[in-house]
Coordinates of C-alpha atoms and ligand atoms in Angstrom, one line a residue:
M1 CA -15.5 -8.2 7.3
A2 CA -12.4 -8.8 5.2
Y3 CA -12.4 -7.6 1.6
E4 CA -10.5 -9.0 -1.3
I5 CA -7.2 -7.1 -1.8
R6 CA -7.0 -5.4 -5.1
T7 CA -4.0 -6.3 -7.1
F8 CA -1.9 -4.8 -9.9
G9 CA -4.0 -4.1 -13.0
D10 CA -7.0 -2.9 -11.0
P11 CA -7.6 0.7 -12.1
V12 CA -8.4 1.8 -8.5
L13 CA -4.7 1.3 -7.6
K14 CA -3.8 3.9 -10.3
T15 CA -6.3 6.5 -9.0
K16 CA -5.6 9.4 -6.6
A17 CA -7.7 9.0 -3.5
A18 CA -9.9 11.8 -2.3
A19 CA -9.3 13.7 1.0
I20 CA -11.7 12.8 3.8
T21 CA -13.8 15.8 4.8
E22 CA -16.0 14.2 7.4
I23 CA -14.9 11.6 10.0
D24 CA -18.1 9.8 10.6
G25 CA -19.5 6.3 11.3
K26 CA -18.8 5.3 7.8
I27 CA -15.1 6.0 8.3
A28 CA -15.1 4.0 11.6
R29 CA -16.6 1.0 9.7
L30 CA -14.1 1.4 6.9
I31 CA -11.3 1.3 9.5
D32 CA -12.7 -1.9 10.9
E33 CA -12.9 -3.5 7.5
M34 CA -9.4 -2.4 6.6
F35 CA -8.0 -4.1 9.8
D36 CA -10.1 -7.3 9.1
T37 CA -8.6 -7.3 5.6
L38 CA -5.1 -6.7 6.8
Y39 CA -5.3 -9.5 9.3
S40 CA -6.7 -11.9 6.6
S41 CA -3.5 -11.3 4.6
D42 CA -0.4 -13.4 5.2
S43 CA 2.2 -10.8 5.7
G44 CA 0.9 -7.3 5.6
I45 CA 1.6 -4.7 8.3
G46 CA -0.2 -1.8 6.6
L47 CA -3.1 -1.3 4.2
A48 CA -4.3 1.7 2.3
A49 CA -8.0 2.2 1.4
P50 CA -7.6 2.0 -2.4
Q51 CA -6.3 -1.6 -1.8
I52 CA -9.9 -2.6 -0.9
G53 CA -11.3 -0.4 -3.7
V54 CA -12.1 2.7 -1.6
Q55 CA -10.7 6.0 -3.0
K56 CA -10.2 7.7 0.3
Q57 CA -7.0 9.1 1.8
I58 CA -6.6 6.8 4.8
F59 CA -4.4 4.0 5.7
V60 CA -4.0 1.6 8.7
W61 CA -1.1 -0.3 10.2
E62 CA -0.2 -2.4 13.1
V63 CA 2.9 -1.9 15.2
D64 CA 3.7 -3.7 18.5
D65 CA 0.1 -5.1 18.6
E66 CA -1.3 -1.7 18.4
E67 CA -3.8 -0.6 15.7
M68 CA -2.9 2.7 14.1
V69 CA -4.7 4.8 11.6
I70 CA -4.1 8.1 9.8
I71 CA -6.4 10.2 7.7
N72 CA -5.3 12.6 4.8
P73 CA -1.6 11.9 5.5
E74 CA 1.3 13.6 3.9
I75 CA 5.1 13.5 4.2
V76 CA 6.1 17.0 5.3
E77 CA 9.8 16.3 5.9
S78 CA 12.2 13.6 4.8
S79 CA 16.0 13.0 4.9
G80 CA 18.6 10.4 4.3
E81 CA 18.5 7.5 1.9
L82 CA 17.8 3.8 2.4
L83 CA 17.7 0.9 0.0
F84 CA 15.0 -1.4 1.4
D85 CA 13.5 -4.6 0.2
E86 CA 9.8 -3.7 -0.3
G87 CA 6.8 -5.9 -0.7
C88 CA 3.1 -5.0 -1.4
L89 CA -0.1 -6.8 -0.7
S90 CA -1.3 -5.6 -4.2
L91 CA 1.8 -7.2 -5.8
P92 CA 1.7 -10.6 -4.0
G93 CA 5.0 -12.4 -4.1
L94 CA 7.1 -9.6 -5.5
Y95 CA 9.9 -8.0 -3.5
A96 CA 12.1 -5.3 -4.8
E97 CA 14.9 -3.0 -3.5
I98 CA 13.7 0.5 -3.6
L99 CA 15.6 3.7 -2.7
R100 CA 13.7 6.2 -0.7
P101 CA 14.4 8.7 2.1
K102 CA 15.2 7.0 5.4
D103 CA 13.6 9.4 7.9
V104 CA 10.2 11.0 7.4
L105 CA 7.8 13.2 9.3
M106 CA 4.2 12.4 8.4
R107 CA 1.3 14.7 9.2
G108 CA -2.4 13.8 9.1
L109 CA -5.5 13.5 11.2
D110 CA -6.3 10.9 13.8
I111 CA -9.8 9.4 14.2
D112 CA -11.0 12.3 16.3
G113 CA -9.9 14.8 13.6
N114 CA -6.9 16.1 15.6
V115 CA -3.7 17.0 13.6
I116 CA -1.0 14.5 14.4
E117 CA 2.7 14.3 13.4
L118 CA 4.6 11.0 13.4
E119 CA 8.4 10.7 13.0
A120 CA 9.6 7.4 11.5
T121 CA 12.7 5.7 10.3
D122 CA 13.7 2.4 8.6
L123 CA 10.8 0.0 8.4
M124 CA 8.1 2.4 9.7
G125 CA 9.4 5.3 7.5
R126 CA 9.2 2.9 4.6
L127 CA 5.7 1.8 5.4
F128 CA 4.5 5.4 5.6
Q129 CA 5.9 6.4 2.3
H130 CA 4.7 3.2 0.6
E131 CA 1.1 3.6 1.9
I132 CA 1.0 7.3 1.0
D133 CA 2.0 6.3 -2.5
H134 CA -1.1 4.1 -2.7
L135 CA -3.2 7.2 -1.9
H136 CA -1.6 9.0 -4.8
G137 CA -2.3 6.1 -7.2
M138 CA 1.3 4.9 -7.2
L139 CA 2.8 1.4 -6.8
M140 CA 6.4 0.2 -6.3
F141 CA 6.9 0.1 -10.1
D142 CA 6.5 3.9 -10.2
R143 CA 9.5 4.2 -7.9
M144 CA 11.8 2.1 -10.0
S145 CA 14.3 3.0 -12.7
P146 CA 13.1 1.9 -16.2
D147 CA 15.5 -1.1 -16.1
Q148 CA 14.4 -2.2 -12.7
R149 CA 10.8 -1.8 -13.6
K150 CA 11.2 -4.0 -16.7
E151 CA 12.8 -6.7 -14.6
A152 CA 10.2 -6.4 -11.8
L153 CA 7.3 -6.6 -14.3
A154 CA 8.7 -9.7 -15.8
E155 CA 9.3 -11.2 -12.4
Y156 CA 5.7 -10.3 -11.3
S157 CA 4.2 -11.9 -14.5
R158 CA 6.2 -15.1 -13.8
I159 CA 4.9 -15.1 -10.2
T160 CA 1.3 -14.6 -11.2
S161 CA 1.4 -17.2 -14.0
N162 CA 2.7 -19.7 -11.6
Q163 CA -0.1 -18.9 -9.2
A164 CA -2.7 -19.7 -11.9
P165 CA -1.4 -22.7 -13.9
A166 CA -4.9 -23.7 -15.0
R167 CA -5.3 -20.6 -17.2
S168 CA -2.3 -21.2 -19.5
P169 CA -3.7 -24.2 -21.5
R170 CA -7.0 -22.5 -22.1
R171 CA -5.1 -19.4 -23.4
L172 CA -3.1 -21.6 -25.7
K173 CA -6.2 -23.1 -27.2
L174 CA -7.5 -19.7 -28.0
K175 CA -4.6 -18.9 -30.2
Ligands
LIG201 ZN1 1.4 -1.7 -1.1

C-alpha cells in the first residue's frame, strides 16, 4: 500500500529517526510499503521512512531494477566534493545545487541483520547522503548557505502556490 509522502512543513521531517533494534515482520511490511510509495511517485529513486511518517532509521532505493534497503545506516568515510542538482520527494518541484562529498562509504544492516558496507560515488553517493539526512531530520535547506536557502525557500513557495491556485482567493477574503 502506498502512503502519502510527507512534505516540507510536516514536523516528522524535522525529527531524528530512532535506530531499529529488532528486524521483524513489521519492518518487512514497512519495506513493502516504502517501495509501494516510491513506485507511486513520479521521479523518486530513494525513500526514507520519515517521508511516510515513520520515525525509524531505514531507507530504500532502486538501482538497475533491483530493490535495495539499509537499516541504521551511517556514512563512515567520505572524500572529494561534488556540486549536484538535488531533488526531494518531500520538496516536490524544487531542485537545487548542493555541495557534498563525492565518494562515500556507508555502513548499516541488511534485512537479515548482517553488517554491510557500500561504497558509492556521484548519483548513488548523493542518494545515500540525502536519505541519511532524512533520518537525522534534515532537508536540503539545511545543507544550503543562508543566501541559497532564502532563494530556495522563495522558489519552493512559488512552486507550492502554483500547485494550489484555488487556495489563494480564499486567503485573500480572510484578510
Ligand atoms: Zn528527500
